[in-house]
Amino acid sequence: MKYLIASSVLVITLIIGFFFLPESFLSGKEIPYDDEQDGLSKQIVIRFSHVVAENTPKGLAAQKFARLVEEKTDGLVKVEVYPNGSLHTDEDELDALIDNDVQMIAPSVSKLTNLAPEWGLFDLPFLFDNDQDIEETLSSELGHRFLSLNENKGIKGLALWSNGFKQMSSNLNPLLYPDDFKGQRFRIMPSPIIAEQFKALGAKPVEVPFNQLYTSLQEDQFDGQENTISNIYSRRIYGMQKYMTVSNHGFLGYAVLMNKEFWDKLPKEVQRDIQEAMSETTSWMISESQRVNEEQLNLIARESSIQIYRLTEQEKMEWYQALRPVYQKFLQTTNDKEMKEFVKKRMDHLETH
Ligand code: LMR
């Protein structure tokens, strides 16, 4: 009986083996060595999460960067871009980066002010006159110092990107003079300097994460907001606000960040390729954000009934006078000599021109 069971097991094993043996074994042919397969197992994947739409300056820059990295590393590094907060919202993307759940994010610098108050510098109203000013400052020594500002938190700064200037909008009345803001509720990003800006205008700042912007506006949680045209357009905020002022009063910059431990472990040649791809993307983005914002402003004017005003130089100066306390507030938050000098120089410039 034992002999019968043993031989049945052997026969069954042989039958199964026959069907599952690789074709090469049966045919005697050798399978060629698969180079691509081997490459895939060594591929480095960078998950890059951000909160805005793909057709915005940041969305487009993230895609360009991903393409350049893949090209420069011959496919060794793959950058997977997750737009629209599909992976992480701006409430948890920083933690996700620190935990290495994602390896790259590009939050607006305002959202980093709780890590270091110095980031608030970029939230000062009328800090820049034009895109050239922005580019010069971001690529200056002062700009570069921001990249290492949060290394002690395990964050490596790769670049500062520009999405150009923010504009104001409201559902209650046109915003042309400082008094027009009085009593209104404005959605803001979490930044003490931006909060101060609205308080100085007699308005009430309300912090709302970007992914809740549309619904909170629908639910009437605030009356107005400030953002770049690309965000006003892609989030369809223009459809829910009656008045918009092209004020160019604020700057929206992004800090492109990587998990530091992940970065430190990358081979030197890969780091070099990533840095090259990043610097090409950063220079491209300055003009690209200008192009996208201009194009989408025309679309808003064409597609909606929002009333658009353009602030004159004289009106800008009236806003600045009302907003001077915001500069004082920033000067109190930092001991950094160079930053203080930069800010004072800017105040002198605004007051004498
Ligand atoms: C916002 O929250 O309004 C912006 O920071 C969104 C973005 O990343 O452009």
Tab-separated table of C-alpha atoms and ligand atoms in Angstrom, residues 50-52 56 58 90 93 106-111 163 166 187-190 208-211 213 225-228 230-231 237 252-254, ligand 1:
chain	number	residue	atom	x	y	z
A	50	HIS	CA	2.150	68.399	-4.837
A	51	VAL	CA	-1.226	70.036	-4.292
A	52	VAL	CA	-2.024	71.967	-7.468
A	56	THR	CA	-0.301	75.252	-13.397
A	58	LYS	CA	4.195	74.064	-10.496
A	90	ASP	CA	-0.770	70.469	2.243
A	93	GLU	CA	2.783	66.477	2.850
A	106	ALA	CA	7.156	71.644	-3.379
A	107	PRO	CA	5.006	73.524	-0.852
A	108	SER	CA	4.551	77.258	-1.028
A	109	VAL	CA	7.169	78.864	1.194
A	110	SER	CA	4.409	80.387	3.352
A	111	LYS	CA	3.581	76.884	4.570
A	163	ASN	CA	4.765	81.168	-9.496
A	166	LYS	CA	-0.665	86.944	-6.112
A	187	ARG	CA	-8.766	82.799	3.136
A	188	ILE	CA	-5.042	82.577	3.817
A	189	MET	CA	-2.273	79.976	3.820
A	190	PRO	CA	-0.843	79.276	7.294
A	208	VAL	CA	-7.867	77.081	4.870
A	209	PRO	CA	-5.847	74.264	3.219
A	210	PHE	CA	-5.649	74.488	-0.549
A	211	ASN	CA	-7.661	71.330	-1.213
A	213	LEU	CA	-10.500	76.152	-0.907
A	225	GLN	CA	-8.811	85.427	-0.996
A	226	GLU	CA	-5.399	86.055	-2.569
A	227	ASN	CA	-3.647	83.764	-5.019
A	228	THR	CA	-1.865	83.594	-8.337
A	230	SER	CA	-3.034	80.018	-12.195
A	231	ASN	CA	-4.547	78.889	-8.884
A	237	ILE	CA	-12.237	80.478	-7.773
A	252	LEU	CA	4.016	82.955	-4.387
A	253	GLY	CA	7.195	80.909	-4.215
A	254	TYR	CA	7.750	77.204	-3.740
B	1	LMR	C1	-2.256	77.859	-1.762
B	1	LMR	O1	-2.425	77.153	-0.764
B	1	LMR	O2	-3.017	78.756	-2.102
B	1	LMR	C2	-1.031	77.619	-2.632
B	1	LMR	O3	0.057	77.437	-1.806
B	1	LMR	C3	-1.209	76.418	-3.468
B	1	LMR	C4	0.044	76.180	-4.275
B	1	LMR	O4	0.783	75.279	-3.927
B	1	LMR	O5	0.236	76.915	-5.253
